[in-house]
Amino acid sequence: MINYNPKEWFTFIFRIHKSDTVRQLTPMMISLSIYVALIAFLEIEVFKLSDNSHIKNITILHGMLGFVISLLLVFRTNTAYERWWEGRRMWGNLTNTSRNLAMKINAVLPVDDIANKTFFKEHIVEYAFALKRHLRGHQKDSEVFTSNISLHHDLHKPNHIAKLMFVRLNELYNQKVISGTQLLFLNEEFRTFTDICGACERIKSTPIPFSYSVFIKKFIFFYVMSLPFGYVFSLGYIAVPIVVFVFYVLASLELIAEEIENPFGVDDNDLPLTMMSKNIQKHVGEILN
């Protein structure tokens, strides 16, 4: 995720970073420029179409369709941002739940029970890292700890870690280290872990419907490709940069929506899951040390 100062207008305007849509769209913008210039040359120089030609009335169609395409892109962008924000909210909940569980564990366990406190400290932190790897499709053992956490590649690792913690908690109850009331007191955090994992999996595995995404791309393509036929009459060769700019705006909105609709990847605008996991590691370590 890119950290930036939203007040630095000139930096945004004149700097092109690697996530800027200009980089991705440059080949298509060059091809579109050649296409529009060819249409303009044929209409002005070859066929010498007059202003009375009915082709110029195609701009009326563009005016009507422009309103429709703007509504579609607004809905598309809002839907993608809602998915991004829900992912951020889920990881905020994971941070708070990890802190709350660590504080409760610290309170209910005896002061000298270092072994169990270390166990929960490692597994609470590892749950965040395991969820990050699970959402990004990375299958490997712990990035942080080496003791007591060795996971098989075919397991659902977040669920497995949550199970290990709950089994240890039940053992503490059977050993009379914690009471039944305290067990119920701690159960809410374990349930929240599973709810957060399920919500993140839902966001990742449920993209925008295929037909809807394809329709928007086709709509943008045919809308832009038909623009020069009418605008050449009023703009001449100036229609080349105008049409390219319209394409840049419409296509950029679609590209941005595609990038943020899955907020758990490694793109520049995706959530900083590693940073948030390390933040959980820091706070849980402070509580349970």
mmCIF file of C-alpha atoms in Angstrom:
data_model
loop_
_atom_site.group_PDB
_atom_site.id
_atom_site.type_symbol
_atom_site.label_atom_id
_atom_site.label_comp_id
_atom_site.label_asym_id
_atom_site.label_seq_id
_atom_site.Cartn_x
_atom_site.Cartn_y
_atom_site.Cartn_z
ATOM 1 C CA MET A 1 0.000 0.000 0.000
ATOM 2 C CA ILE A 2 1.309 3.464 -0.931
ATOM 3 C CA ASN A 3 1.685 5.995 1.885
ATOM 4 C CA TYR A 4 1.211 9.546 0.660
ATOM 5 C CA ASN A 5 0.302 13.096 1.647
ATOM 6 C CA PRO A 6 -3.073 13.952 0.030
ATOM 7 C CA LYS A 7 -2.234 17.680 0.152
ATOM 8 C CA GLU A 8 0.680 17.403 -2.307
ATOM 9 C CA TRP A 9 -1.254 18.146 -5.472
ATOM 10 C CA PHE A 10 1.680 18.891 -7.765
ATOM 11 C CA THR A 11 3.443 15.689 -6.734
ATOM 12 C CA PHE A 12 0.400 13.676 -7.807
ATOM 13 C CA ILE A 13 -0.005 15.530 -11.086
ATOM 14 C CA PHE A 14 3.547 15.353 -12.402
ATOM 15 C CA ARG A 15 4.847 12.094 -10.897
ATOM 16 C CA ILE A 16 4.035 8.787 -12.591
ATOM 17 C CA HIS A 17 4.473 5.865 -10.210
ATOM 18 C CA LYS A 18 4.350 2.206 -11.122
ATOM 19 C CA SER A 19 0.698 1.814 -10.139
ATOM 20 C CA ASP A 20 -0.414 4.748 -12.303
ATOM 21 C CA THR A 21 -2.882 3.707 -14.992
ATOM 22 C CA VAL A 22 -0.935 5.767 -17.578
ATOM 23 C CA ARG A 23 1.742 3.071 -17.633
ATOM 24 C CA GLN A 24 -0.778 0.302 -18.232
ATOM 25 C CA LEU A 25 -2.815 2.152 -20.819
ATOM 26 C CA THR A 26 0.000 3.735 -22.863
ATOM 27 C CA PRO A 27 0.098 1.012 -25.581
ATOM 28 C CA MET A 28 -3.672 1.184 -26.039
ATOM 29 C CA MET A 29 -3.625 4.993 -26.026
ATOM 30 C CA ILE A 30 -0.999 5.023 -28.797
ATOM 31 C CA SER A 31 -3.024 2.543 -30.854
ATOM 32 C CA LEU A 32 -6.184 4.579 -30.278
ATOM 33 C CA SER A 33 -4.405 7.764 -31.385
ATOM 34 C CA ILE A 34 -3.459 6.120 -34.675
ATOM 35 C CA TYR A 35 -7.028 4.831 -35.125
ATOM 36 C CA VAL A 36 -8.632 8.246 -34.478
ATOM 37 C CA ALA A 37 -6.110 9.994 -36.732
ATOM 38 C CA LEU A 38 -6.929 7.530 -39.522
ATOM 39 C CA ILE A 39 -10.680 8.135 -39.127
ATOM 40 C CA ALA A 40 -10.094 11.887 -39.179
ATOM 41 C CA PHE A 41 -7.919 11.638 -42.319
ATOM 42 C CA LEU A 42 -10.515 9.532 -44.141
ATOM 43 C CA GLU A 43 -13.436 11.805 -43.237
ATOM 44 C CA ILE A 44 -11.632 15.102 -43.900
ATOM 45 C CA GLU A 45 -9.173 14.362 -46.700
ATOM 46 C CA VAL A 46 -10.438 11.280 -48.548
ATOM 47 C CA PHE A 47 -14.244 11.200 -48.407
ATOM 48 C CA LYS A 48 -14.502 14.961 -47.735
ATOM 49 C CA LEU A 49 -17.751 14.519 -45.842
ATOM 50 C CA SER A 50 -19.638 17.779 -45.398
ATOM 51 C CA ASP A 51 -21.209 19.143 -42.267
ATOM 52 C CA ASN A 52 -24.564 18.045 -43.627
ATOM 53 C CA SER A 53 -23.593 14.405 -43.332
ATOM 54 C CA HIS A 54 -25.809 12.399 -41.012
ATOM 55 C CA ILE A 55 -22.717 10.794 -39.453
ATOM 56 C CA LYS A 56 -22.147 13.899 -37.352
ATOM 57 C CA ASN A 57 -25.423 13.192 -35.522
ATOM 58 C CA ILE A 58 -23.792 10.201 -33.835
ATOM 59 C CA THR A 59 -22.717 12.643 -31.094
ATOM 60 C CA ILE A 60 -26.341 12.645 -29.923
ATOM 61 C CA LEU A 61 -26.021 8.930 -29.221
ATOM 62 C CA HIS A 62 -22.778 9.520 -27.351
ATOM 63 C CA GLY A 63 -24.497 12.114 -25.180
ATOM 64 C CA MET A 64 -27.189 9.647 -24.148
ATOM 65 C CA LEU A 65 -24.810 6.733 -23.632
ATOM 66 C CA GLY A 66 -22.368 8.905 -21.684
ATOM 67 C CA PHE A 67 -24.899 9.231 -18.868
ATOM 68 C CA VAL A 68 -25.421 5.462 -18.803
ATOM 69 C CA ILE A 69 -21.726 4.620 -18.777
ATOM 70 C CA SER A 70 -21.078 7.138 -15.999
ATOM 71 C CA LEU A 71 -23.703 5.440 -13.815
ATOM 72 C CA LEU A 72 -22.178 2.032 -14.517
ATOM 73 C CA LEU A 73 -18.663 3.173 -13.649
ATOM 74 C CA VAL A 74 -19.806 4.917 -10.457
ATOM 75 C CA PHE A 75 -21.542 1.734 -9.345
ATOM 76 C CA ARG A 76 -18.486 -0.329 -10.318
ATOM 77 C CA THR A 77 -16.070 1.918 -8.418
ATOM 78 C CA ASN A 78 -18.269 2.109 -5.324
ATOM 79 C CA THR A 79 -18.695 -1.665 -5.252
ATOM 80 C CA ALA A 80 -14.946 -2.242 -5.513
ATOM 81 C CA TYR A 81 -14.187 0.322 -2.795
ATOM 82 C CA GLU A 82 -16.773 -1.230 -0.484
ATOM 83 C CA ARG A 83 -14.941 -4.556 -0.819
ATOM 84 C CA TRP A 84 -11.595 -2.848 -0.097
ATOM 85 C CA TRP A 85 -12.998 -1.052 2.932
ATOM 86 C CA GLU A 86 -14.683 -4.192 4.285
ATOM 87 C CA GLY A 87 -11.346 -6.014 4.038
ATOM 88 C CA ARG A 88 -9.680 -3.180 5.966
ATOM 89 C CA ARG A 89 -12.437 -3.293 8.572
ATOM 90 C CA MET A 90 -12.016 -7.039 9.016
ATOM 91 C CA TRP A 91 -8.297 -6.667 9.640
ATOM 92 C CA GLY A 92 -9.003 -3.852 12.077
ATOM 93 C CA ASN A 93 -11.316 -6.247 13.915
ATOM 94 C CA LEU A 94 -8.576 -8.893 13.861
ATOM 95 C CA THR A 95 -6.155 -6.451 15.489
ATOM 96 C CA ASN A 96 -8.628 -5.558 18.232
ATOM 97 C CA THR A 97 -9.630 -9.176 18.799
ATOM 98 C CA SER A 98 -5.992 -10.241 19.117
ATOM 99 C CA ARG A 99 -5.351 -7.521 21.701
ATOM 100 C CA ASN A 100 -8.491 -8.376 23.653
ATOM 101 C CA LEU A 101 -7.671 -12.087 23.690
ATOM 102 C CA ALA A 102 -4.101 -11.377 24.815
ATOM 103 C CA MET A 103 -5.317 -9.149 27.661
ATOM 104 C CA LYS A 104 -7.873 -11.730 28.794
ATOM 105 C CA ILE A 105 -5.327 -14.552 28.637
ATOM 106 C CA ASN A 106 -2.896 -12.451 30.630
ATOM 107 C CA ALA A 107 -5.569 -11.785 33.245
ATOM 108 C CA VAL A 108 -6.897 -15.331 33.731
ATOM 109 C CA LEU A 109 -3.587 -17.237 33.706
ATOM 110 C CA PRO A 110 -1.347 -17.305 36.789
ATOM 111 C CA VAL A 111 1.478 -14.778 36.738
ATOM 112 C CA ASP A 112 4.154 -17.482 36.735
ATOM 113 C CA ASP A 113 2.554 -19.561 33.928
ATOM 114 C CA ILE A 114 5.139 -18.525 31.341
ATOM 115 C CA ALA A 115 4.717 -21.620 29.156
ATOM 116 C CA ASN A 116 1.019 -21.090 28.428
ATOM 117 C CA LYS A 117 1.433 -17.336 27.990
ATOM 118 C CA THR A 118 4.211 -17.953 25.466
ATOM 119 C CA PHE A 119 2.037 -20.510 23.671
ATOM 120 C CA PHE A 120 -0.860 -18.091 23.250
ATOM 121 C CA LYS A 121 1.432 -15.197 22.365
ATOM 122 C CA GLU A 122 2.969 -17.167 19.506
ATOM 123 C CA HIS A 123 -0.290 -18.594 18.206
ATOM 124 C CA ILE A 124 -2.290 -15.349 18.361
ATOM 125 C CA VAL A 125 0.416 -13.626 16.333
ATOM 126 C CA GLU A 126 0.828 -16.550 13.965
ATOM 127 C CA TYR A 127 -2.921 -16.562 13.268
ATOM 128 C CA ALA A 128 -2.589 -13.112 11.660
ATOM 129 C CA PHE A 129 0.407 -14.153 9.552
ATOM 130 C CA ALA A 130 -1.279 -17.441 8.587
ATOM 131 C CA LEU A 131 -4.435 -15.596 7.518
ATOM 132 C CA LYS A 132 -2.321 -13.229 5.410
ATOM 133 C CA ARG A 133 -0.607 -16.158 3.672
ATOM 134 C CA HIS A 134 -3.923 -17.969 3.251
ATOM 135 C CA LEU A 135 -5.531 -14.969 1.537
ATOM 136 C CA ARG A 136 -2.518 -14.465 -0.725
ATOM 137 C CA GLY A 137 -2.189 -18.148 -1.601
ATOM 138 C CA HIS A 138 1.209 -18.633 0.052
ATOM 139 C CA GLN A 139 1.626 -22.034 1.682
ATOM 140 C CA LYS A 140 4.553 -22.243 4.086
ATOM 141 C CA ASP A 141 5.318 -22.591 7.767
ATOM 142 C CA SER A 142 5.594 -19.810 10.298
ATOM 143 C CA GLU A 143 7.381 -16.611 9.277
ATOM 144 C CA VAL A 144 7.866 -15.583 12.892
ATOM 145 C CA PHE A 145 8.199 -18.464 15.316
ATOM 146 C CA THR A 146 9.869 -21.850 15.137
ATOM 147 C CA SER A 147 8.666 -23.510 18.338
ATOM 148 C CA ASN A 148 5.434 -25.486 18.537
ATOM 149 C CA ILE A 149 4.104 -24.272 15.177
ATOM 150 C CA SER A 150 4.677 -26.649 12.287
ATOM 151 C CA LEU A 151 1.788 -26.836 9.854
ATOM 152 C CA HIS A 152 1.063 -29.258 7.029
ATOM 153 C CA HIS A 153 0.582 -27.727 3.592
ATOM 154 C CA ASP A 154 -2.808 -29.349 3.080
ATOM 155 C CA LEU A 155 -4.362 -27.787 6.181
ATOM 156 C CA HIS A 156 -6.488 -24.671 6.440
ATOM 157 C CA LYS A 157 -3.807 -22.974 8.529
ATOM 158 C CA PRO A 158 -5.861 -20.242 10.240
ATOM 159 C CA ASN A 159 -8.439 -22.815 11.323
ATOM 160 C CA HIS A 160 -5.694 -25.171 12.479
ATOM 161 C CA ILE A 161 -4.048 -22.504 14.629
ATOM 162 C CA ALA A 162 -7.395 -21.475 16.139
ATOM 163 C CA LYS A 163 -8.078 -25.143 16.900
ATOM 164 C CA LEU A 164 -4.720 -25.540 18.659
ATOM 165 C CA MET A 165 -5.449 -22.513 20.846
ATOM 166 C CA PHE A 166 -8.934 -23.709 21.737
ATOM 167 C CA VAL A 167 -7.654 -27.207 22.553
ATOM 168 C CA ARG A 168 -5.065 -25.681 24.894
ATOM 169 C CA LEU A 169 -7.744 -23.515 26.467
ATOM 170 C CA ASN A 170 -9.963 -26.555 27.057
ATOM 171 C CA GLU A 171 -7.022 -28.379 28.630
ATOM 172 C CA LEU A 172 -6.543 -25.488 31.027
ATOM 173 C CA TYR A 173 -10.221 -25.746 31.941
ATOM 174 C CA ASN A 174 -9.945 -29.506 32.550
ATOM 175 C CA GLN A 175 -6.882 -28.871 34.702
ATOM 176 C CA LYS A 176 -8.897 -26.325 36.752
ATOM 177 C CA VAL A 177 -6.479 -23.553 35.814
ATOM 178 C CA ILE A 178 -9.408 -21.506 34.486
ATOM 179 C CA SER A 179 -13.083 -21.693 35.385
ATOM 180 C CA GLY A 180 -16.082 -22.387 33.184
ATOM 181 C CA THR A 181 -17.044 -18.711 33.343
ATOM 182 C CA GLN A 182 -13.594 -17.721 32.134
ATOM 183 C CA LEU A 183 -13.810 -20.282 29.327
ATOM 184 C CA LEU A 184 -17.043 -18.694 28.096
ATOM 185 C CA PHE A 185 -15.450 -15.285 28.606
ATOM 186 C CA LEU A 186 -12.651 -16.217 26.186
ATOM 187 C CA ASN A 187 -14.813 -18.068 23.668
ATOM 188 C CA GLU A 188 -16.093 -14.863 22.045
ATOM 189 C CA GLU A 189 -12.625 -13.963 20.709
ATOM 190 C CA PHE A 190 -12.149 -17.403 19.138
ATOM 191 C CA ARG A 191 -15.533 -17.134 17.432
ATOM 192 C CA THR A 192 -14.559 -13.688 16.123
ATOM 193 C CA PHE A 193 -11.343 -15.103 14.649
ATOM 194 C CA THR A 194 -13.369 -17.548 12.562
ATOM 195 C CA ASP A 195 -15.899 -14.888 11.544
ATOM 196 C CA ILE A 196 -13.114 -12.590 10.324
ATOM 197 C CA CYS A 197 -11.469 -15.377 8.353
ATOM 198 C CA GLY A 198 -14.785 -16.300 6.730
ATOM 199 C CA ALA A 199 -15.531 -12.685 5.784
ATOM 200 C CA CYS A 200 -12.095 -12.257 4.178
ATOM 201 C CA GLU A 201 -12.512 -15.523 2.252
ATOM 202 C CA ARG A 202 -15.897 -14.326 1.017
ATOM 203 C CA ILE A 203 -14.390 -11.085 -0.306
ATOM 204 C CA LYS A 204 -11.554 -12.925 -2.038
ATOM 205 C CA SER A 205 -13.592 -15.754 -3.564
ATOM 206 C CA THR A 206 -16.577 -13.713 -4.750
ATOM 207 C CA PRO A 207 -15.438 -11.314 -7.495
ATOM 208 C CA ILE A 208 -17.696 -9.046 -9.516
ATOM 209 C CA PRO A 209 -19.927 -11.262 -11.728
ATOM 210 C CA PHE A 210 -18.178 -12.144 -14.990
ATOM 211 C CA SER A 211 -20.984 -10.949 -17.270
ATOM 212 C CA TYR A 212 -21.091 -7.570 -15.555
ATOM 213 C CA SER A 213 -17.335 -7.040 -15.826
ATOM 214 C CA VAL A 214 -17.263 -8.080 -19.497
ATOM 215 C CA PHE A 215 -20.214 -5.841 -20.335
ATOM 216 C CA ILE A 216 -18.510 -2.741 -18.904
ATOM 217 C CA LYS A 217 -15.312 -3.431 -20.877
ATOM 218 C CA LYS A 218 -17.253 -3.953 -24.110
ATOM 219 C CA PHE A 219 -19.330 -0.844 -23.462
ATOM 220 C CA ILE A 220 -16.208 1.289 -22.957
ATOM 221 C CA PHE A 221 -14.553 -0.189 -26.062
ATOM 222 C CA PHE A 222 -17.420 0.397 -28.487
ATOM 223 C CA TYR A 223 -18.242 3.787 -26.972
ATOM 224 C CA VAL A 224 -14.688 5.073 -27.433
ATOM 225 C CA MET A 225 -14.206 3.472 -30.859
ATOM 226 C CA SER A 226 -17.297 5.238 -32.202
ATOM 227 C CA LEU A 227 -16.422 8.668 -30.760
ATOM 228 C CA PRO A 228 -14.219 9.930 -33.630
ATOM 229 C CA PHE A 229 -16.896 9.378 -36.305
ATOM 230 C CA GLY A 230 -18.973 12.284 -34.994
ATOM 231 C CA TYR A 231 -16.439 14.490 -33.224
ATOM 232 C CA VAL A 232 -14.113 14.839 -36.232
ATOM 233 C CA PHE A 233 -16.716 17.140 -37.863
ATOM 234 C CA SER A 234 -16.557 19.700 -35.046
ATOM 235 C CA LEU A 235 -13.006 19.156 -33.773
ATOM 236 C CA GLY A 236 -11.005 18.057 -36.786
ATOM 237 C CA TYR A 237 -7.670 16.490 -35.881
ATOM 238 C CA ILE A 238 -8.029 17.803 -32.320
ATOM 239 C CA ALA A 239 -10.384 14.846 -31.865
ATOM 240 C CA VAL A 240 -7.276 12.634 -31.502
ATOM 241 C CA PRO A 241 -6.181 13.863 -28.033
ATOM 242 C CA ILE A 242 -9.799 14.403 -26.931
ATOM 243 C CA VAL A 243 -10.853 10.820 -27.674
ATOM 244 C CA VAL A 244 -7.655 9.432 -26.122
ATOM 245 C CA PHE A 245 -8.327 11.432 -22.947
ATOM 246 C CA VAL A 246 -11.915 10.160 -22.730
ATOM 247 C CA PHE A 247 -10.619 6.612 -23.106
ATOM 248 C CA TYR A 248 -7.979 7.220 -20.407
ATOM 249 C CA VAL A 249 -10.598 8.407 -17.903
ATOM 250 C CA LEU A 250 -13.067 5.586 -18.522
ATOM 251 C CA ALA A 251 -10.480 2.791 -18.714
ATOM 252 C CA SER A 252 -8.619 4.078 -15.640
ATOM 253 C CA LEU A 253 -11.754 3.868 -13.499
ATOM 254 C CA GLU A 254 -12.228 0.247 -14.574
ATOM 255 C CA LEU A 255 -8.570 -0.629 -13.914
ATOM 256 C CA ILE A 256 -8.657 0.936 -10.453
ATOM 257 C CA ALA A 257 -11.840 -0.969 -9.597
ATOM 258 C CA GLU A 258 -10.246 -4.231 -10.767
ATOM 259 C CA GLU A 259 -7.212 -3.644 -8.545
ATOM 260 C CA ILE A 260 -8.991 -2.778 -5.300
ATOM 261 C CA GLU A 261 -11.842 -5.296 -5.500
ATOM 262 C CA ASN A 262 -9.423 -7.923 -4.097
ATOM 263 C CA PRO A 263 -7.685 -5.982 -1.293
ATOM 264 C CA PHE A 264 -5.560 -8.893 -0.035
ATOM 265 C CA GLY A 265 -3.016 -9.104 -2.853
ATOM 266 C CA VAL A 266 0.361 -7.425 -3.268
ATOM 267 C CA ASP A 267 -0.594 -4.564 -5.609
ATOM 268 C CA ASP A 268 0.326 -1.011 -4.639
ATOM 269 C CA ASN A 269 -3.223 -0.178 -3.556
ATOM 270 C CA ASP A 270 -3.887 -3.422 -1.666
ATOM 271 C CA LEU A 271 -3.967 -3.628 2.109
ATOM 272 C CA PRO A 272 -0.595 -3.756 3.940
ATOM 273 C CA LEU A 273 -1.284 -7.124 5.558
ATOM 274 C CA THR A 274 2.339 -7.731 6.543
ATOM 275 C CA MET A 275 2.521 -4.395 8.344
ATOM 276 C CA MET A 276 -0.762 -5.045 10.160
ATOM 277 C CA SER A 277 0.397 -8.545 11.152
ATOM 278 C CA LYS A 278 3.617 -7.107 12.576
ATOM 279 C CA ASN A 279 1.546 -4.519 14.421
ATOM 280 C CA ILE A 280 -0.437 -7.356 16.025
ATOM 281 C CA GLN A 281 2.840 -9.094 16.883
ATOM 282 C CA LYS A 282 4.135 -5.984 18.616
ATOM 283 C CA HIS A 283 1.023 -5.321 20.695
ATOM 284 C CA VAL A 284 0.386 -8.954 21.702
ATOM 285 C CA GLY A 285 4.065 -9.273 22.663
ATOM 286 C CA GLU A 286 3.803 -6.203 24.888
ATOM 287 C CA ILE A 287 0.764 -7.614 26.657
ATOM 288 C CA LEU A 288 1.936 -11.187 27.184
ATOM 289 C CA ASN A 289 5.644 -10.620 27.859
#
